[in-house]
CSV table of C-alpha atoms in Angstrom, one decimal:
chain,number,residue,atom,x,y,z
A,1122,UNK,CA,12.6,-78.7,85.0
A,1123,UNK,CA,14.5,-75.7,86.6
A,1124,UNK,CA,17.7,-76.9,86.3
A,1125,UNK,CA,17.7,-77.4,82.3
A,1126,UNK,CA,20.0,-75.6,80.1
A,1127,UNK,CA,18.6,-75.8,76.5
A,1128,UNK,CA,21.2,-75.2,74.2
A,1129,UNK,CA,22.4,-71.4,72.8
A,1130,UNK,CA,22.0,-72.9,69.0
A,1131,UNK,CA,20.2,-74.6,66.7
A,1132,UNK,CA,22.5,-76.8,64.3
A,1133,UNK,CA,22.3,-79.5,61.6
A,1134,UNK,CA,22.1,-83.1,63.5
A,1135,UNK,CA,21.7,-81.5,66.3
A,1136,UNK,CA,20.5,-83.7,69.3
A,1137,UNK,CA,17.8,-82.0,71.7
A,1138,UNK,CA,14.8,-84.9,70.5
A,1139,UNK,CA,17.6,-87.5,71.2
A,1140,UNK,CA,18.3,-86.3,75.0
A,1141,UNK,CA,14.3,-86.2,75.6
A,1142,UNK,CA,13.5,-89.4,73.7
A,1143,UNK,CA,16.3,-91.6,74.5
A,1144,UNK,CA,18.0,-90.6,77.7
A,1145,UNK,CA,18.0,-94.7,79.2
A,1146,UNK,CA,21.2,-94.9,76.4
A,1147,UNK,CA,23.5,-92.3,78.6
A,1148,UNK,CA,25.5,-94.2,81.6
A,1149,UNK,CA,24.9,-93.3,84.6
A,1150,UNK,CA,28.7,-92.9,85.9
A,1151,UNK,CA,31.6,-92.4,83.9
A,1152,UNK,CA,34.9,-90.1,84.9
A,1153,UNK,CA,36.0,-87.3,82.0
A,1154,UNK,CA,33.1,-86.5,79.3
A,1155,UNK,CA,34.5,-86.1,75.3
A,1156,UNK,CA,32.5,-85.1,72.5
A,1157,UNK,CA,34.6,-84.4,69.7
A,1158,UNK,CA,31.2,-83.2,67.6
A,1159,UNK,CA,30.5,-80.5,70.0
A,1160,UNK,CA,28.0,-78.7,67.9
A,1161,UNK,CA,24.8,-77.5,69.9
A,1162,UNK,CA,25.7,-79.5,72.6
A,1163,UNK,CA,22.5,-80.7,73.2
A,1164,UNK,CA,24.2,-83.7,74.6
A,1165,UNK,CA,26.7,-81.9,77.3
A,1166,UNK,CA,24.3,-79.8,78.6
A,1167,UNK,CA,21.9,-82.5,79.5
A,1168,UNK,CA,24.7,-84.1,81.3
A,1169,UNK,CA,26.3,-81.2,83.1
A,1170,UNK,CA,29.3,-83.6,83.8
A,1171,UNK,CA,31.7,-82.9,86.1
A,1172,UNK,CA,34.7,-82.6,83.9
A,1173,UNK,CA,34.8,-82.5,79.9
A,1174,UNK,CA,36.6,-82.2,77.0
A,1175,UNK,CA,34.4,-80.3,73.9
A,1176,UNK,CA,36.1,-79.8,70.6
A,1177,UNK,CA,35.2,-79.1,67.0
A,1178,UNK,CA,36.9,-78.4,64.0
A,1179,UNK,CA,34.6,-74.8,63.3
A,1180,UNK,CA,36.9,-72.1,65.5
A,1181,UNK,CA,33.8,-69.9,65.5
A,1182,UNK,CA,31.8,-72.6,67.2
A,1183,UNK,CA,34.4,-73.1,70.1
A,1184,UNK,CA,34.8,-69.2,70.4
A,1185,UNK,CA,31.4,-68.7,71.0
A,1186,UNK,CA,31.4,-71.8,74.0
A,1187,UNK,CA,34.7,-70.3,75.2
A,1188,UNK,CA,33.2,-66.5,75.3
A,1189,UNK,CA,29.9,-68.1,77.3
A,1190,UNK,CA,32.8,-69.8,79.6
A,1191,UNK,CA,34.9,-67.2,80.4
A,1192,UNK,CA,32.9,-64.0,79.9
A,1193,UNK,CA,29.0,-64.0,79.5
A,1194,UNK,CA,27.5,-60.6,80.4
A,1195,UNK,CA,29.3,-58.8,77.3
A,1196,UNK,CA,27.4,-61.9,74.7
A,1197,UNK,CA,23.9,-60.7,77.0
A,1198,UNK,CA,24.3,-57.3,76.2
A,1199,UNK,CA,25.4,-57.9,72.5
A,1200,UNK,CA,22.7,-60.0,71.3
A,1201,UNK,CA,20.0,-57.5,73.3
A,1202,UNK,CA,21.9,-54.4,70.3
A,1203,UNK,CA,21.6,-57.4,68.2
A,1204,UNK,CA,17.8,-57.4,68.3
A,1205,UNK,CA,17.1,-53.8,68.6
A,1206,UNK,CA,19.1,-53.2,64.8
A,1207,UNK,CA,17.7,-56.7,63.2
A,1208,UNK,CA,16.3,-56.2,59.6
A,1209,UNK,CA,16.9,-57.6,56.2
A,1210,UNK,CA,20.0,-55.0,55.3
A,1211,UNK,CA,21.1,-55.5,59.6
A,1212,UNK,CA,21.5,-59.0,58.8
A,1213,UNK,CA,23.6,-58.9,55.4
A,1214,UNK,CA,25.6,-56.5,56.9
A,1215,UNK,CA,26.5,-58.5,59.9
A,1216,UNK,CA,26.6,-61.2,57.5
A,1217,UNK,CA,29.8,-59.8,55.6
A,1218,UNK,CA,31.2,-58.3,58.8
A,1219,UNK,CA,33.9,-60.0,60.9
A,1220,UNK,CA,34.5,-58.5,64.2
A,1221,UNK,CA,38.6,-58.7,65.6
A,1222,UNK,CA,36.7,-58.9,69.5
A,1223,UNK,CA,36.3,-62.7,70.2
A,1224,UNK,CA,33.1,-61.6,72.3
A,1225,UNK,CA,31.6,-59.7,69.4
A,1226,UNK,CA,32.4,-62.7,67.4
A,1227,UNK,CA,30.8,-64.7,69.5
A,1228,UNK,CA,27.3,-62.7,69.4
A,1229,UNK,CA,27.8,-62.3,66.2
A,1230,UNK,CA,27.9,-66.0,65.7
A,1231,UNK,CA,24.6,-66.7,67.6
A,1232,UNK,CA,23.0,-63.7,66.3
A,1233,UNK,CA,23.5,-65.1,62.6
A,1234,UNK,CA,22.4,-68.7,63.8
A,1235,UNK,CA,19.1,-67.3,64.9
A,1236,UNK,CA,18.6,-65.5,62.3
A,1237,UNK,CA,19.7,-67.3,59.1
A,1238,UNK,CA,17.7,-69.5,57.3
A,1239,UNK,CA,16.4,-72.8,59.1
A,1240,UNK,CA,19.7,-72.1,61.7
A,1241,UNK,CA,22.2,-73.9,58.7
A,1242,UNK,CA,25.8,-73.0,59.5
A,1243,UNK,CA,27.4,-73.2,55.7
A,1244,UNK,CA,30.6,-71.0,54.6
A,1245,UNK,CA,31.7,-70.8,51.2
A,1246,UNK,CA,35.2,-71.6,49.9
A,1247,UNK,CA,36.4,-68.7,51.5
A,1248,UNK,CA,34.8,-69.3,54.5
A,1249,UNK,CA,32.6,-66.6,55.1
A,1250,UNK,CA,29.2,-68.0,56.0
A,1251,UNK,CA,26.7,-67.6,53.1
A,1252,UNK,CA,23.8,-68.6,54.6
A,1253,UNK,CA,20.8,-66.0,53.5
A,1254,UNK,CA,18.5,-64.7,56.2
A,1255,UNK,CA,15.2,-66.6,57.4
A,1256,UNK,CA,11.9,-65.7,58.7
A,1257,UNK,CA,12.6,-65.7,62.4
A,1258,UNK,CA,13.5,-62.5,64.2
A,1259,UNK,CA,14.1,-62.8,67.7
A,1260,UNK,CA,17.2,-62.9,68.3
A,1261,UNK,CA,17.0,-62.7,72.5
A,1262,UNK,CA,15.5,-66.1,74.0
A,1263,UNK,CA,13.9,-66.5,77.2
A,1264,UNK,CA,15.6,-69.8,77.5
A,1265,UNK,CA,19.1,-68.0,77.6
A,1266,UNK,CA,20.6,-68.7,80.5
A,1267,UNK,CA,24.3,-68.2,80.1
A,1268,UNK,CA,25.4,-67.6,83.5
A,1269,UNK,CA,24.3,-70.9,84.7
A,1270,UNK,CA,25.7,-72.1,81.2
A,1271,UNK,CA,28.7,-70.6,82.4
A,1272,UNK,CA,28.8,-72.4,85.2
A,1273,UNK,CA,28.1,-75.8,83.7
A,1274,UNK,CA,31.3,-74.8,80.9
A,1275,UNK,CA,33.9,-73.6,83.6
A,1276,UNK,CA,35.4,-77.6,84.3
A,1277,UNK,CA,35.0,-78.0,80.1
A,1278,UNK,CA,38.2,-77.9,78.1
A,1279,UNK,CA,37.4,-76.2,75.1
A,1280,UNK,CA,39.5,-77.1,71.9
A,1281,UNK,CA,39.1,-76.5,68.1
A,1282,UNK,CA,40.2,-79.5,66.7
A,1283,UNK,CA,40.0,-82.7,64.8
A,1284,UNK,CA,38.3,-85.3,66.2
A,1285,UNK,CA,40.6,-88.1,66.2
A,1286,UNK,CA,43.2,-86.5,69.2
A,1287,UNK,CA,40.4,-86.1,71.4
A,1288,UNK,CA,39.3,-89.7,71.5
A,1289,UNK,CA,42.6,-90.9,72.0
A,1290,UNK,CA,42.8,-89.1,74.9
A,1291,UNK,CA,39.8,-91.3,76.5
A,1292,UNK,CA,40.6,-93.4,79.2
A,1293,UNK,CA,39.2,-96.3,81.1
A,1294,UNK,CA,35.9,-95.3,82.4
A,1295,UNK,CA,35.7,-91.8,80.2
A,1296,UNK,CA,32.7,-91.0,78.4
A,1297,UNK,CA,33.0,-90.7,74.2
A,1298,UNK,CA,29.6,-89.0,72.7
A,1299,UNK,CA,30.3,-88.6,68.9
A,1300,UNK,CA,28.1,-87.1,67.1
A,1301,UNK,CA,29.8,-87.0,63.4
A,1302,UNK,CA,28.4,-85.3,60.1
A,1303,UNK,CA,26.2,-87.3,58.6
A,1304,UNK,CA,27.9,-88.5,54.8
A,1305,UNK,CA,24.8,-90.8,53.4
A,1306,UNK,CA,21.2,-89.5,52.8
A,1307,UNK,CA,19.2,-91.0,55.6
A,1308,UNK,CA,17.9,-95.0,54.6
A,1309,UNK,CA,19.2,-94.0,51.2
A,1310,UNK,CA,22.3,-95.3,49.3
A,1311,UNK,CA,23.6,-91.7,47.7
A,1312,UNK,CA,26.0,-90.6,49.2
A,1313,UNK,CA,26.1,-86.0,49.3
A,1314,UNK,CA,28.4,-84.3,47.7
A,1315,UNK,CA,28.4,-81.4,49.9
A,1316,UNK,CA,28.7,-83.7,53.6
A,1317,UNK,CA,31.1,-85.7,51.1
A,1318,UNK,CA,33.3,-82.7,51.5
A,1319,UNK,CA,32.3,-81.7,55.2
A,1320,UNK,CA,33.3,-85.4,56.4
A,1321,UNK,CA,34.5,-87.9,54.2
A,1322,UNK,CA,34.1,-91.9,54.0
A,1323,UNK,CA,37.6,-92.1,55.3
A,1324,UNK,CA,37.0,-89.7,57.8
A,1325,UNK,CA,34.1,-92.5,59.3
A,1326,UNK,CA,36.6,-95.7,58.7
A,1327,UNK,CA,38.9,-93.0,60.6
A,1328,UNK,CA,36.1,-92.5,63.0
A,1329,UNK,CA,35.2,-96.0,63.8
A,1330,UNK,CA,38.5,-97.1,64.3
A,1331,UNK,CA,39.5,-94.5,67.1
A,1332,UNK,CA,36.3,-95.5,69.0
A,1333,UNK,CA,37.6,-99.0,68.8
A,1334,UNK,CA,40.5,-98.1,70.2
A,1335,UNK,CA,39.3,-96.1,73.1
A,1336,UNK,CA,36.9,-99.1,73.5
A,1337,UNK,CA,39.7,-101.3,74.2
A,1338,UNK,CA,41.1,-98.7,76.6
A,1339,UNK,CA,37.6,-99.0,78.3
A,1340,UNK,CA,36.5,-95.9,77.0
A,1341,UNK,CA,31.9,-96.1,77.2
A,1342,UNK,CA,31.2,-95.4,73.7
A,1343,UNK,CA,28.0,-94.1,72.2
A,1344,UNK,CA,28.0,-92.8,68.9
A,1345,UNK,CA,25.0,-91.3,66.2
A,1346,UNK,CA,25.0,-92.1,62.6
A,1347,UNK,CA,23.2,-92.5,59.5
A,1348,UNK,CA,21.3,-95.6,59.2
A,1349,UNK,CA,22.6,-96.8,56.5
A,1350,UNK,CA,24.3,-100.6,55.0
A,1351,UNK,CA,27.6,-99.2,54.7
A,1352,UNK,CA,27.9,-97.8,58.0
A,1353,UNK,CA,26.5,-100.3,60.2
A,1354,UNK,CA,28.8,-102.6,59.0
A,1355,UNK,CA,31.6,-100.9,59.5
A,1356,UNK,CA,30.5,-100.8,63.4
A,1357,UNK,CA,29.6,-104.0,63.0
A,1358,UNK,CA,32.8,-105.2,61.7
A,1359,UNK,CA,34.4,-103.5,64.7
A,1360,UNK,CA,32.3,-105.4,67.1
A,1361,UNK,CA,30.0,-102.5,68.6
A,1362,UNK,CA,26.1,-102.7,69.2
A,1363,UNK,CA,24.1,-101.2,67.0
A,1364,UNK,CA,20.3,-99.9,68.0
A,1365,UNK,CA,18.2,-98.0,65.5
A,1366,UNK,CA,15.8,-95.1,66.4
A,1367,UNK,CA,14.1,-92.5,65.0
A,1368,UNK,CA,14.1,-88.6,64.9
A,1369,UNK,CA,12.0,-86.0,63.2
A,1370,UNK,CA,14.1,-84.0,60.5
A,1371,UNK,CA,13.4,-80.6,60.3
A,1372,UNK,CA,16.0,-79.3,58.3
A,1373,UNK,CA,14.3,-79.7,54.7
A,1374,UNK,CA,13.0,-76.2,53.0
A,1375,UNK,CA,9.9,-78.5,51.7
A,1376,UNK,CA,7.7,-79.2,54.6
A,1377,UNK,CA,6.6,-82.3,52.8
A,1378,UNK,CA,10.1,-83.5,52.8
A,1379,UNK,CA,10.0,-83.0,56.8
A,1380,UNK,CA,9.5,-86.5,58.5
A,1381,UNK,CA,10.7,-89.1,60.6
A,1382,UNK,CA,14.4,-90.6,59.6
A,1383,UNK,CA,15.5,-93.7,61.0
A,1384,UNK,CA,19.6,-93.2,63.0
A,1385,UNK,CA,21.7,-96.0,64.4
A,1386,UNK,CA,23.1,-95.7,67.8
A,1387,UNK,CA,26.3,-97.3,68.0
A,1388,UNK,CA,27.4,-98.6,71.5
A,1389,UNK,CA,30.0,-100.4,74.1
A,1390,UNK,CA,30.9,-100.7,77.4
A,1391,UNK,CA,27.8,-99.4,78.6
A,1392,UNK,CA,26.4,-101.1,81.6
């Protein structure tokens, strides 16, 4: 369809099969749109709503929605030198290169994302993203459209932040789309050190319980996680429905590894 945006980036957990699989699970009518996971945002721009509120905690990530936002031409026209310069020693040296201009920061962002390997953002303890290159090397997609992307972003407040504020901001009749790091292995028990440290256990009790609350402001909840014992009860304890589907991972460097993993959609107030 024409009026499709597909989404600037890849990223981990990112929801593109869930918006062409499972669409009957978004309502149909709801007032301000949160996602407090913003991420791709496979999610938002499916739903083009009419007012949001996007945030995540990676400042990088909402620069580069921000830049789209507020000034896309210069991002076209970066990516474009991007492409014309890619090669192994290009990319290390963009790599370890962080441009002051937001709008070269921005490019510089995507550029890296399409380029890395398997599209994994990951930044080491002194946050510089470590990532090595891949085996793709286009850089300039015929799906970018970032005028009409633009367009879509300009009612979208943009915010880098935790999660937990933007919930409590939902109202009665708001939308909440939450989209959190997974912490457990997929229909496994162990839990990962490295999404230990991204987003913690009590960061999902923390999670769970500002849903509830925006639930009992009237908030429509729908919420992705790992389908796993500990997690649905926690939902479970806090009275939400619970629906389990399936996704294709992609994100293993074995292909073997690459197959179908089971999610639970958590839900309320959804009519």
């Amino acid at each position: 369809m024409s009026d499709q945006l597909v989404p600037f980036l890849k990223w981990a957990g990112g929801k593109r099969w869930f918006t062409q699989r499972y669409a009957r699970m978004f309502p149909q009518n709801f007032n301000l749109y949160i996602e407090p996971f913003l991420g791709g945002g496979s999610v938002f721009f499916h739903l083009k709503p009419q007012q949001a509120l996007l945030g995540d905690l990676n400042e990088d990530l909402i620069n580069a929605y921000s830049c789209i936002r507020d000034d896309w031409e210069p991002i076209t026209n970066l990516l474009v030198q991007h492409q014309l310069n890619h090669c192994v020693d290009y990319y290390y040296h963009m790599r370890e290169t962080i441009p002051t201009n937001l709008c070269e920061r921005a490019a510089r962002l995507i550029y890296l994302n399409r380029t890395c390997f398997n599209g994994i953002y990951r930044v080491n303890r002194q946050g510089m993203f470590n990532v090595p290159k891949g085996t793709k090397d286009s850089v300039v997609f015929e799906t970018d459209d970032f005028e009409k992307m633009s367009i879509t972003l300009l009612n979208a407040e943009l915010r880098t932040s935790d999660f937990e504020p933007l919930i409590e901001e939902a109202n009665h009749g708001d939308f909440i789309f939450a989209d959190p790091p997974y912490t457990v292995r997929h229909n496994q028990n162990g839990f990962i050190k490295y999404n230990e440290n991204l987003f913690s256990w009590n960061d999902q009790i923390r999670l769970a319980a500002a849903l509830r609350r925006a639930y009992d402001r009237g908030a429509i909840i729908l919420s992705s996680n790992a389908n796993h014992h500990l997690v649905r009860e926690l939902y479970e304890d806090q009275g939400f429905n619970i629906e389990t589907v399936s996704r294709y991972s992609s994100i293993s460097a074995d292909p073997s590894k690459r197959k179908q993993y089971e999610e639970i959609i958590i839900s309320a107030n959804i009519h």
